[in-house]
Coordinates of C-alpha atoms in Angstrom, one line a residue:
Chain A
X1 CA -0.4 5.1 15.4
X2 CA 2.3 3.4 13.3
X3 CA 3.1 4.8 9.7
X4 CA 5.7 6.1 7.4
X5 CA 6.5 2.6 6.6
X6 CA 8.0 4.0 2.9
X7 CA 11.0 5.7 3.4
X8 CA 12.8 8.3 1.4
X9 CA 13.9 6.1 -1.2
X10 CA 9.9 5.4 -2.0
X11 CA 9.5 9.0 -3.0
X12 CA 12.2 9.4 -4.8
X13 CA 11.6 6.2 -6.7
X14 CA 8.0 7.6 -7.5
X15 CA 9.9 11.4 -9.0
X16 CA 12.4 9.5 -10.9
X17 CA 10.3 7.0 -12.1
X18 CA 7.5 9.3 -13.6
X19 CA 10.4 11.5 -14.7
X20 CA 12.1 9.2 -17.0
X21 CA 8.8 7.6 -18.1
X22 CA 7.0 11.3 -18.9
X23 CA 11.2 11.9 -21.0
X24 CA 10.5 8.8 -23.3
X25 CA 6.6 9.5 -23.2
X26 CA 7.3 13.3 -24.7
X27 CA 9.4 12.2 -27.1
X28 CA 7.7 9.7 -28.6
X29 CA 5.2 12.1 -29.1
X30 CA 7.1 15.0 -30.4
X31 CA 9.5 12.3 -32.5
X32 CA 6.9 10.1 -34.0
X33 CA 3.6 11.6 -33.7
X34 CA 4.3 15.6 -34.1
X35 CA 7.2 15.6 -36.5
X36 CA 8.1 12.0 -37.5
X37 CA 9.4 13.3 -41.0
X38 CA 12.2 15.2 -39.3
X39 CA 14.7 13.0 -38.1
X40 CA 17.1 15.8 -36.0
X41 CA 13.9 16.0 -34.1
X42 CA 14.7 12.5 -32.4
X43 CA 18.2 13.3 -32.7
X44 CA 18.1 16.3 -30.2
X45 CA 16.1 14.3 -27.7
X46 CA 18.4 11.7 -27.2
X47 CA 20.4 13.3 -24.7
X48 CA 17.2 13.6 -22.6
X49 CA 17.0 10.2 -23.1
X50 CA 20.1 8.9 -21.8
X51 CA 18.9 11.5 -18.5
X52 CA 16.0 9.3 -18.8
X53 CA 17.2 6.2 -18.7
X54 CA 19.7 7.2 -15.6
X55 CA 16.4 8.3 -13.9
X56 CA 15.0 5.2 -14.6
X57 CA 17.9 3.1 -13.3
X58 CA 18.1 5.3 -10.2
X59 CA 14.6 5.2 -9.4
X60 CA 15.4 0.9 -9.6
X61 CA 18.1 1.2 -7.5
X62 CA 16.0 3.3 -4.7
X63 CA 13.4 1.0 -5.3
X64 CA 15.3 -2.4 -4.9
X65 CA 17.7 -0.7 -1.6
X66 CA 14.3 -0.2 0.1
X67 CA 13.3 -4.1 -0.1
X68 CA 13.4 -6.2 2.9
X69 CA 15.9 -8.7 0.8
X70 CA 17.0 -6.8 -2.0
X71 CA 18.5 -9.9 -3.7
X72 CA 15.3 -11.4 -4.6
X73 CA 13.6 -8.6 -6.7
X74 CA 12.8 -10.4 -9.2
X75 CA 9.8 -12.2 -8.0
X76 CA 8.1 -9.3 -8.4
X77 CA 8.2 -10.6 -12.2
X78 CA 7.3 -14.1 -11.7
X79 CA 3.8 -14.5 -11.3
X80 CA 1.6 -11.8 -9.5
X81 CA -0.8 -9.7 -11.3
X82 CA -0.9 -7.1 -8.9
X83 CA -0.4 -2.9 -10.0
X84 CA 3.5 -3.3 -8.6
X85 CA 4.1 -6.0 -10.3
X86 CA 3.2 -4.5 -13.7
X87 CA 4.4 -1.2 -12.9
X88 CA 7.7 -3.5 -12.2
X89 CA 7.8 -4.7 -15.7
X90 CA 6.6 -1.6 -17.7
X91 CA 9.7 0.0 -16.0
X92 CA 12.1 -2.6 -17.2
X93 CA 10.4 -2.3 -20.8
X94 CA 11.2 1.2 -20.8
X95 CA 14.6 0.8 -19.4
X96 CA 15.7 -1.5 -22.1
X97 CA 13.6 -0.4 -24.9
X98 CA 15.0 3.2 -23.8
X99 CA 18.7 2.1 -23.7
X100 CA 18.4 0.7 -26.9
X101 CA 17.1 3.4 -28.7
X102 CA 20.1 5.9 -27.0
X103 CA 22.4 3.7 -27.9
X104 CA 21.3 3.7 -31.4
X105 CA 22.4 7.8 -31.6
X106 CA 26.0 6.5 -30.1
X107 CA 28.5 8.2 -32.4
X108 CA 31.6 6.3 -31.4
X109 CA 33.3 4.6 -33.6
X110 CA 34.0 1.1 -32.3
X111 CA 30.0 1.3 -31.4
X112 CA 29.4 1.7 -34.5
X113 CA 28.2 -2.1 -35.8
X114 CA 25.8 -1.5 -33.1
X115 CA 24.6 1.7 -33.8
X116 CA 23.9 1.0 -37.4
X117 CA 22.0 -2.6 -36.4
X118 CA 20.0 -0.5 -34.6
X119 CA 19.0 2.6 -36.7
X120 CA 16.4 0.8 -38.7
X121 CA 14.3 0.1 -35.2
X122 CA 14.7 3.6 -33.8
X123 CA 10.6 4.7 -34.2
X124 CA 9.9 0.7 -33.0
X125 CA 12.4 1.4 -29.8
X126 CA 10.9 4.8 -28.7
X127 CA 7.2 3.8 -29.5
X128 CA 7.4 1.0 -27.0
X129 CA 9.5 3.2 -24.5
X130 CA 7.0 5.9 -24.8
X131 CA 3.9 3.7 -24.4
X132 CA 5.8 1.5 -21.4
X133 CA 6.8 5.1 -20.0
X134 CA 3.3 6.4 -19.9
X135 CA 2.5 3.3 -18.0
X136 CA 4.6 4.2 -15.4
X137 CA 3.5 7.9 -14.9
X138 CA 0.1 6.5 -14.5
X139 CA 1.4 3.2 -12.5
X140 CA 2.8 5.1 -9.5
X141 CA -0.6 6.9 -8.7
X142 CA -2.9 4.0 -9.2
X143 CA -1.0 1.8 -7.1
X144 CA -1.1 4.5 -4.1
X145 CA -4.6 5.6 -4.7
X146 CA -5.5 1.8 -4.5
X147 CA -4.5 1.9 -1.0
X148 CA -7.7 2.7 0.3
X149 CA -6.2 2.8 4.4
X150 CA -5.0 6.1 3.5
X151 CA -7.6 8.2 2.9
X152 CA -5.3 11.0 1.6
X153 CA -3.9 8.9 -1.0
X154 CA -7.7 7.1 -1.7
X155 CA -8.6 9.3 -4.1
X156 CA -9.0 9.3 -8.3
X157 CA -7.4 12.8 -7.8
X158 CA -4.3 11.5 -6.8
X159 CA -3.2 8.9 -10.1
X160 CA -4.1 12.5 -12.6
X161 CA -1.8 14.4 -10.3
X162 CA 1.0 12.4 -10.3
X163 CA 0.5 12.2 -14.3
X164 CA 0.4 15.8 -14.9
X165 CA 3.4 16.4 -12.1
X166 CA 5.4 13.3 -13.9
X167 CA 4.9 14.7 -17.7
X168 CA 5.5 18.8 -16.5
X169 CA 8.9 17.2 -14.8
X170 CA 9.8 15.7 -18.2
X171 CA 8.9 18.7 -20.2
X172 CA 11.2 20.4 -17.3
X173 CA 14.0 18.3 -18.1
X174 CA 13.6 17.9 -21.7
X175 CA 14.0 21.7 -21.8
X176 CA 17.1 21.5 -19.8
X177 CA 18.9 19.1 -21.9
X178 CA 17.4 19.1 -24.9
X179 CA 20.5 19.3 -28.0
X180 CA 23.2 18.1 -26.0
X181 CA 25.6 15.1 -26.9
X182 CA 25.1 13.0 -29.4
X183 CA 23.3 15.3 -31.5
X184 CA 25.5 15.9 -34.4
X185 CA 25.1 20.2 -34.1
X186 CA 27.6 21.6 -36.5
X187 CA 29.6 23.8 -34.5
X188 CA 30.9 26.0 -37.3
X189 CA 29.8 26.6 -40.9
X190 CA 31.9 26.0 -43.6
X191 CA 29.6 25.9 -46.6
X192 CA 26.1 25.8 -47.5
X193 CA 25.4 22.2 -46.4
X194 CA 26.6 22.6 -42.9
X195 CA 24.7 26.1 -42.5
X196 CA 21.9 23.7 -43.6
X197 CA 22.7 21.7 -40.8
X198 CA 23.3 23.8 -38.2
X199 CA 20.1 26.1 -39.4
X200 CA 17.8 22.2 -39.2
X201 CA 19.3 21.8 -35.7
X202 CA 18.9 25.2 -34.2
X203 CA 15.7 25.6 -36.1
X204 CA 14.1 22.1 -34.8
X205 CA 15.8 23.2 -31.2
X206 CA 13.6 26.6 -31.2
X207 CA 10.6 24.7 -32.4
X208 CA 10.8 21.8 -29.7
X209 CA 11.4 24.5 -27.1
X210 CA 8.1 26.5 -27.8
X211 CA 6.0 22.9 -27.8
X212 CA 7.5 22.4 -24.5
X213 CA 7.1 25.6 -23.3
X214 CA 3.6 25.7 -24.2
X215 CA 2.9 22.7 -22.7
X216 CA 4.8 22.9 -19.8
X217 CA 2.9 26.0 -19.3
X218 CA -0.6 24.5 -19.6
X219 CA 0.5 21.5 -17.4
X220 CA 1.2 23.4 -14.4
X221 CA -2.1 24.7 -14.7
X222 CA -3.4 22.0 -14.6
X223 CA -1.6 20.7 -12.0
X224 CA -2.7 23.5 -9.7
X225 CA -6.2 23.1 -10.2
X226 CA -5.8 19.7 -9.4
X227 CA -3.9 19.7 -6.6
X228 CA -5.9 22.9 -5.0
X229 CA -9.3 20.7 -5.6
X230 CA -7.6 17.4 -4.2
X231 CA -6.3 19.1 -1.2
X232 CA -9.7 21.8 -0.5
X233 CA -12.1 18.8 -1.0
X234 CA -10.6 17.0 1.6
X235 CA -10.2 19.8 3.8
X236 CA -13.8 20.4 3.2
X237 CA -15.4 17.3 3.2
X238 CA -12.9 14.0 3.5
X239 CA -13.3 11.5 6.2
X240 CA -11.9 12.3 9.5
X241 CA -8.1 10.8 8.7
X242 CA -7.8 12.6 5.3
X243 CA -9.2 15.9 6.6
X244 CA -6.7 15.8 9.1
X245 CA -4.2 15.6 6.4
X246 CA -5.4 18.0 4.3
X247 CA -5.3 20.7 7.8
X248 CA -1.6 19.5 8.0
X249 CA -0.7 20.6 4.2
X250 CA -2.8 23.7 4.5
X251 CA -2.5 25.3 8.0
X252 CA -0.3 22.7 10.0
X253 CA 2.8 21.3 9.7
X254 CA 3.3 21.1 6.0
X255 CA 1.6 24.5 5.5
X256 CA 5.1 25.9 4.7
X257 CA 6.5 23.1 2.5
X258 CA 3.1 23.3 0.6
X259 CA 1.9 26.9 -0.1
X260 CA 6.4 28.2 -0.7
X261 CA 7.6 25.3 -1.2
X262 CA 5.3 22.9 -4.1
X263 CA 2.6 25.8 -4.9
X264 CA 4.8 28.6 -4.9
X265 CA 8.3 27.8 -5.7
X266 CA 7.3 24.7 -7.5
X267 CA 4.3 25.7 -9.6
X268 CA 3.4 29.5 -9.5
X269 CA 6.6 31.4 -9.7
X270 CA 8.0 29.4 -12.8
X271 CA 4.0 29.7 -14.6
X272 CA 5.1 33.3 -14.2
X273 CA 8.6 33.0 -15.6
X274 CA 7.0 30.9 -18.1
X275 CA 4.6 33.7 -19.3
X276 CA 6.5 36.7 -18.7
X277 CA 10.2 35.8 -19.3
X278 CA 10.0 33.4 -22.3
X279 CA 13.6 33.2 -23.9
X280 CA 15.3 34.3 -21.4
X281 CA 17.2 32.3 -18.6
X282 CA 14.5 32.8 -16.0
X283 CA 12.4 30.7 -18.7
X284 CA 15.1 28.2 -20.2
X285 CA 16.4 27.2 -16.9
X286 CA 15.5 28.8 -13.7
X287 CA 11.5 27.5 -14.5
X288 CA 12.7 24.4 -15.2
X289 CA 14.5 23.9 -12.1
X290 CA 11.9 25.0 -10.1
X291 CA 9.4 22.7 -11.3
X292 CA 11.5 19.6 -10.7
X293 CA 11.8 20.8 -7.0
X294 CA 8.3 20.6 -7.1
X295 CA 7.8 17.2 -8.4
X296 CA 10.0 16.1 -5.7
X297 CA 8.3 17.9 -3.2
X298 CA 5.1 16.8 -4.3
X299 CA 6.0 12.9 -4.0
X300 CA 7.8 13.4 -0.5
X301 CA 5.0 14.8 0.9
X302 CA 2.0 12.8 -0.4
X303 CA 3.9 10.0 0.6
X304 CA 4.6 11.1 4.2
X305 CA 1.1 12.0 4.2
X306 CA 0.1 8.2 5.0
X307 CA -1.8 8.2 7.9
X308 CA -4.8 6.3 8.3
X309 CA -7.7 6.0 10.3
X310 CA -6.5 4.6 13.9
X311 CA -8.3 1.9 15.9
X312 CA -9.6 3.0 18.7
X313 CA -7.5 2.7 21.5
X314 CA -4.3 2.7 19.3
X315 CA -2.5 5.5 19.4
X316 CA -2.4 4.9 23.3
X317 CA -1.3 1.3 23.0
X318 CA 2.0 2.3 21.2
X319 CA 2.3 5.4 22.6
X320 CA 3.2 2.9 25.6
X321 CA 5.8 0.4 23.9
X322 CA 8.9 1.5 24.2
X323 CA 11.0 3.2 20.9
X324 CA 13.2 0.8 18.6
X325 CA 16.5 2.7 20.0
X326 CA 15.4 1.3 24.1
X327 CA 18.6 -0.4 25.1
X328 CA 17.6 -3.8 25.5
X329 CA 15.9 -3.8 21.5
X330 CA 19.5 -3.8 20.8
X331 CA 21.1 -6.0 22.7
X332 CA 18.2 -8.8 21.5
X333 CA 19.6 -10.8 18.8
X334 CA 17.2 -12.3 16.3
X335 CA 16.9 -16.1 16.6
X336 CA 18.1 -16.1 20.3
X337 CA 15.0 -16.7 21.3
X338 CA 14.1 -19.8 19.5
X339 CA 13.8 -22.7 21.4
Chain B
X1 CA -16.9 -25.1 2.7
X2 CA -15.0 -23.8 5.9
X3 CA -14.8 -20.4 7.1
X4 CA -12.7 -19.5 9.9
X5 CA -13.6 -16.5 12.1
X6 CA -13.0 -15.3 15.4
X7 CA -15.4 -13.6 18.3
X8 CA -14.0 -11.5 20.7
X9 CA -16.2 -11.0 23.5
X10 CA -15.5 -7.6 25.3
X11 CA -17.2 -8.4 28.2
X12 CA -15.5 -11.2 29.3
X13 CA -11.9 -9.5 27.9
X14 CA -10.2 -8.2 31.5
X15 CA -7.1 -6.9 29.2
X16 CA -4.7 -9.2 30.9
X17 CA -2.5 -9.2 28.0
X18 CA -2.1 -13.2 28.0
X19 CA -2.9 -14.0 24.2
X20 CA -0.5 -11.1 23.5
X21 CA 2.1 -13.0 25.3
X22 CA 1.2 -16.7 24.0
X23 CA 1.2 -15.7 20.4
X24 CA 4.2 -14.1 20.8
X25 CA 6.0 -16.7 23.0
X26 CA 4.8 -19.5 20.6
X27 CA 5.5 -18.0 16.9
X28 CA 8.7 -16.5 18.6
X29 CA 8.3 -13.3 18.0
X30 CA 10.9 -11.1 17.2
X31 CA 10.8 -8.1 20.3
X32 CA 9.1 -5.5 17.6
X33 CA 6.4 -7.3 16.2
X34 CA 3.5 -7.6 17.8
X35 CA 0.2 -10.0 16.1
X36 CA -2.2 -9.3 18.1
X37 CA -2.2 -6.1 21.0
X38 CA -5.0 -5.5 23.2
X39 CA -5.9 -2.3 22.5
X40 CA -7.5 0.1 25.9
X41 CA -10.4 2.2 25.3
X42 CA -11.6 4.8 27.8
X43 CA -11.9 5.8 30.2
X44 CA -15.7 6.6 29.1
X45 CA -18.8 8.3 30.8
X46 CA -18.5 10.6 33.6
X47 CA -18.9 9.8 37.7
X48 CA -19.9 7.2 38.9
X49 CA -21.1 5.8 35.9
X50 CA -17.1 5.6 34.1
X51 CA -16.1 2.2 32.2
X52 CA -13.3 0.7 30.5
X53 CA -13.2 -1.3 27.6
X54 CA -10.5 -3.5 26.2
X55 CA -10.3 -4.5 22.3
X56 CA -8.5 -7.7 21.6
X57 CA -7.3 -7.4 17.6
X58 CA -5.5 -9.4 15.5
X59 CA -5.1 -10.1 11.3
X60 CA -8.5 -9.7 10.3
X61 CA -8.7 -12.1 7.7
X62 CA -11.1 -10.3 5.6
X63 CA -13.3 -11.9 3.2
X64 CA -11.9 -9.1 0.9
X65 CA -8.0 -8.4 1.5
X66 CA -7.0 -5.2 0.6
X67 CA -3.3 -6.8 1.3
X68 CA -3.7 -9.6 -0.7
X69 CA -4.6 -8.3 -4.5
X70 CA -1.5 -5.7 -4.1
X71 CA 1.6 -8.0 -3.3
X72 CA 3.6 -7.8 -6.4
X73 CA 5.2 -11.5 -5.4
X74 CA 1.8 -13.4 -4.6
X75 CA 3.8 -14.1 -1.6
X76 CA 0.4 -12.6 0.4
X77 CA -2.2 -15.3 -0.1
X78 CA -6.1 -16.5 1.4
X79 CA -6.6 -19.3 1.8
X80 CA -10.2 -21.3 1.0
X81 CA -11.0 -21.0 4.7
X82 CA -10.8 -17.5 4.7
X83 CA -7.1 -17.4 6.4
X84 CA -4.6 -14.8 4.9
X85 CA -1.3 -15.7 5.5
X86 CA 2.3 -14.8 3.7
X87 CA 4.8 -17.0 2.3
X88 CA 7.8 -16.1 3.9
X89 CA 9.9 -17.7 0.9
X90 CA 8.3 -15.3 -1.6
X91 CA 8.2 -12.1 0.6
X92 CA 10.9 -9.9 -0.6
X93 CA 9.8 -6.9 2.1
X94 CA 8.3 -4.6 -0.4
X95 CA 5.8 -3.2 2.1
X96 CA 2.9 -2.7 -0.2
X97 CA 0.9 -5.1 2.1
X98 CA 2.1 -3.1 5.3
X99 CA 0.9 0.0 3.4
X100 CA -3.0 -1.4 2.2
X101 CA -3.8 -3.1 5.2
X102 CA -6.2 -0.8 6.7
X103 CA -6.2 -2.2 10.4
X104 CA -2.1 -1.8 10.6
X105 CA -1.6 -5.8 11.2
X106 CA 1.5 -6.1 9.2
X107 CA 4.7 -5.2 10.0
X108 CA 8.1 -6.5 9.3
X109 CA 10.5 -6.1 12.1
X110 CA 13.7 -4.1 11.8
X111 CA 15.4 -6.2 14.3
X112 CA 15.9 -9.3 11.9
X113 CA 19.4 -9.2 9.2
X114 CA 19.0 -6.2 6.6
X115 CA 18.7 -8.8 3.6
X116 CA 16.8 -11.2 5.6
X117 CA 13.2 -9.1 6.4
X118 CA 10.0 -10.6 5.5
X119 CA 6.8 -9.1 6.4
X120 CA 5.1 -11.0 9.5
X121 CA 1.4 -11.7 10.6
X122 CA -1.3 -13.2 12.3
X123 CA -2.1 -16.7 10.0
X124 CA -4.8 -18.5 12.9
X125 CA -1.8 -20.1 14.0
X126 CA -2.1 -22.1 10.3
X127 CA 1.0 -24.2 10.8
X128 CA -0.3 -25.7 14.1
X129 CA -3.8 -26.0 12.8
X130 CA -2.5 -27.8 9.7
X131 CA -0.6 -30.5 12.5
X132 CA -3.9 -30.8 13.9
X133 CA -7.1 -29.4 12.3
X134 CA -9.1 -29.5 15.3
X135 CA -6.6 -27.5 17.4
X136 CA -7.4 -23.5 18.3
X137 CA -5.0 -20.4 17.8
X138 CA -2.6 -19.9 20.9
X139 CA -4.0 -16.7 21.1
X140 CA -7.8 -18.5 22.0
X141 CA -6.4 -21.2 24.1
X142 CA -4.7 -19.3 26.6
X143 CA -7.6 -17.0 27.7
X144 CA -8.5 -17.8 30.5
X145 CA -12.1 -15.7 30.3
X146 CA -13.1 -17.4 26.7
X147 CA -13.2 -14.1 25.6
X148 CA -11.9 -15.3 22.0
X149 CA -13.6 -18.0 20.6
X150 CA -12.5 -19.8 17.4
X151 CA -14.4 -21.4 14.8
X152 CA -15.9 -22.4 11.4
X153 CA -18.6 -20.1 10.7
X154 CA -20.4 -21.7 7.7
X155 CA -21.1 -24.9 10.6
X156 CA -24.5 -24.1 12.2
X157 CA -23.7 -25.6 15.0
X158 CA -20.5 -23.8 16.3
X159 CA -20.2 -21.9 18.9
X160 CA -19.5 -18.8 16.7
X161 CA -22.2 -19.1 14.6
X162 CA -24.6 -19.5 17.4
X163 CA -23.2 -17.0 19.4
X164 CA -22.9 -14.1 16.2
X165 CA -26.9 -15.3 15.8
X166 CA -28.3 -14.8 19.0
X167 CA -26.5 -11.6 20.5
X168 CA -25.5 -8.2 19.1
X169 CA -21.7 -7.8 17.4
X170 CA -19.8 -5.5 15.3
X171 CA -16.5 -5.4 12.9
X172 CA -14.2 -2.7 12.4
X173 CA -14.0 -0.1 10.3
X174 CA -16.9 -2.3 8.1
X175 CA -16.6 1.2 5.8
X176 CA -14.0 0.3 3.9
X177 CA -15.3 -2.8 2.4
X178 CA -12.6 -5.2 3.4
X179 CA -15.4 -7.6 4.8
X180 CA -13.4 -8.2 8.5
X181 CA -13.8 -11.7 9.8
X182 CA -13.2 -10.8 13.3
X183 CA -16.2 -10.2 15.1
X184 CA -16.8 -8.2 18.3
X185 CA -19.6 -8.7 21.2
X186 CA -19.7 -5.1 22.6
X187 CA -19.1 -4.4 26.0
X188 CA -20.1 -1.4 28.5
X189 CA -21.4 1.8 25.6
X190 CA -22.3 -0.8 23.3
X191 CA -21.8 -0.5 19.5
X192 CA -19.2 1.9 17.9

């Protein structure tokens, strides 16, 4: 049977993706909603941001590399109505709306017309990137759990996974880069209003970090318990196709990939370091790391998991063509056979 | 209101292969596509009693497209008499459709130019019907046995409508609820 018609760059598409949107999605929340009176609050998470938004473009690139004729992209914005096409735009929302509101935090000085045009919209800028970027977290696992020939993937399961695995990825990264450039952080103290500064900064720093550690530490919770019921349900009562996926994660093929590689390294060993080691490295970075290893994983091998139920007699017909590297494939040039 | 739908007969199907060959000889096929493949079952039952059946598939042009709904271009369309078929202006290759259809009757072929791919398949032969509306699919009017029949099946009095009335068929993988317009007598071991 014919599958794996997505590629690697489909996977990645789908981490980056629900990585930059779950970025701008967190901050809104912890810039507007959480502490919308403190304004070094939005400051710090503009670097994460800017990581955002590279994630974001990425993921487009990936995306737009895999079409069949890359050039033409933008139909997907013309007319359909289709999950794509909106997960298409709510990505481009983000993008710009997410830009924008970086470049508003731009320190330089010939930027700085810009900059100031744009201060007055900052909670505007992120709100719509944080709303567009929760549409894409939950975008990427409707669309695949709409596609109801793979019975792995045909499940409500799989859209909440992806959501949970996209926002503990952001709270991953947001951790990891939270306070870097442009934030203003006084990096000496000279008097009493720059150790006011610097004690706002570090002190809205340490608080951010215990929300997101907190959370981060609920989500892969969750995230367990949601994949270990996906992935047992099927292996105890899905369909033929999605049982036989389900064997593959747990005792075939993928067993090692998915009990060391996504439940282990990617969700149990950093809940530990989360618990146990909080404040030190194994908490601030290695954790981190781990869970966007994870999220990766998690994507490259839901998406490879896209068999579907065969016809019967099908698996024997192509088992008979011959492979696309057969000699003569390659010497057959496209229109040579038109008459 | 038209409805076009196809019977495949299995018991008059020898698996000769021919509408494999005419479709892909008249829409030109590029060599790694492949509309419609006639598909071997068996060998079934035990000695003597062993039997071999073939399967005939094709686009089902389901009443309820799963491939349709999800192209983010509209470049996937159905038309009023039931055929699905793909703008190959609009396809930009995204493989969405590829990856809903559950029957695996979309494919685009790797052998065209990188920028130039479009996803390919069966449309009931629509640009020759739309020359001549009374015409059949290559596919039907190269078998030799009849063992694909062609028609409107909201007119009582085609041959597919009688025939799905008065004898016993099936569709694949009915489950899923993509409503497949492609009907199947059953041959030797009946009903799947």
């Amino acid at each position: 049977m014919r599958h794996h018609y997505w590629e690697w760059p489909i996977p990645t598409y789908l981490f980056l993706g629900g990585l930059g949107g779950g970025i701008f999605c967190l901050s809104a929340i912890l810039a507007l909603i959480m502490y919308p009176s403190v304004a070094v609050v939005a400051e710090i998470l503009a670097w994460p941001g800017f990581i955002a938004v590279c994630c974001l473009g990425l993921g487009c690139v990936f995306l737009i590399v895999d079409l069949g004729q890359p050039m033409v992209f933008y139909r997907a914005f013309i007319k359909s109505t289709s999950v794509l096409a909106w997960g298409a735009r709510m990505l481009t929302i983000c993008a710009i709306f997410g830009v924008l509101w970086f470049a508003s935090y731009i320190p330089w000085e010939w930027f700085k017309p810009i900059a100031d045009a744009l201060v007055f919209f900052r909670p505007l800028l992120l709100g719509i990137a944080g709303v567009s970027g929760l549409g894409i977290m939950l975008y990427t696992g409707v669309f695949l759990s709409t596609l109801k020939a793979h019975a792995f993937w045909a499940t409500p399961a799989l859209p909440v996974l992806f959501t949970v695995s996209a926002l503990s990825t952001a709270c991953a990264a947001i951790s990891l880069s939270m306070g870097w450039w442009p934030a203003q952080i006084p990096t000496a103290v000279y008097d009493m209003d720059s150790y006011a500064m610097a004690y706002l900064y570090v002190s809205a720093m340490e608080v951010c970090h215990e929300v997101l550690h907190v959370v981060d530490m609920i989500l892969v919770v969750v995230e367990i318990i949601v994949l270990l019921v996906m992935v047992l349900s099927f292996l105890g009562a899905g369909n033929k196709t999605a049982n036989r996926v389900a064997h593959k994660w747990v005792h075939g093929a993928y067993a090692g990939y998915f009990w060391i590689g996504m439940i282990a390294i990617g969700l149990v060993i950093p809940e530990f370091l989360y618990i146990f080691t909080a404040g030190s490295l194994g908490s601030t970075i290695i954790a981190p790391v781990m869970v966007l290893i994870g999220g990766l994983l998690l994507r490259f091998m839901v998406v490879n998991s896209d068999e579907r139920a065969p016809l019967p007699g099908e698996n024997l017909y192509y088992g008979r063509l011959v492979g696309d590297d057969a000699e003569f494939i390659h010497r057959w040039v496209y229109g040579e056979n038109e008459y | 209101m038209t409805r076009y739908v196809m019977v495949i007969d299995q018991r008059r199907c020898i698996g000769c292969h021919s509408c494999t060959i005419a479709c892909r000889t008249w829409n030109e096929l590029p060599l790694d596509i492949v509309y419609n493949p006639v598909l071997t079952e068996g060998i079934k039952g035990e000695w003597p009693h062993v039997h071999r059946n073939w399967l005939p598939t094709l686009c089902m042009h389901c009443d309820k497209p799963a491939c349709v709904p999800c192209c983010p271009t509209g470049a996937s369309q159905q038309d009023e008499d039931g055929t699905v078929w793909i703008d190959y202006d609009i396809c930009m290759a995204c493989l969405a459709c590829v990856n809903a259809c559950p029957y695996g009757m979309r494919d685009q072929s790797k052998l065209q130019p990188r920028l130039h791919r479009f996803v390919r398949k069966c449309t009931f032969c629509r640009d020759k019907r739309k020359m001549d509306p009374t015409s059949e699919p290559y596919c039907v009017a190269t078998c030799h046995q009849k063992a694909r029949i062609f028609g409107d099946l909201d007119d009582p009095e085609s041959e597919v409508s009688k025939l799905l009335g008065s004898v016993e068929s099936f569709r694949l993988l009915e489950d899923l609820g993509t409503e497949p317009q492609i009907y199947y007598i059953p041959d030797l071991g009946g009903r799947r």
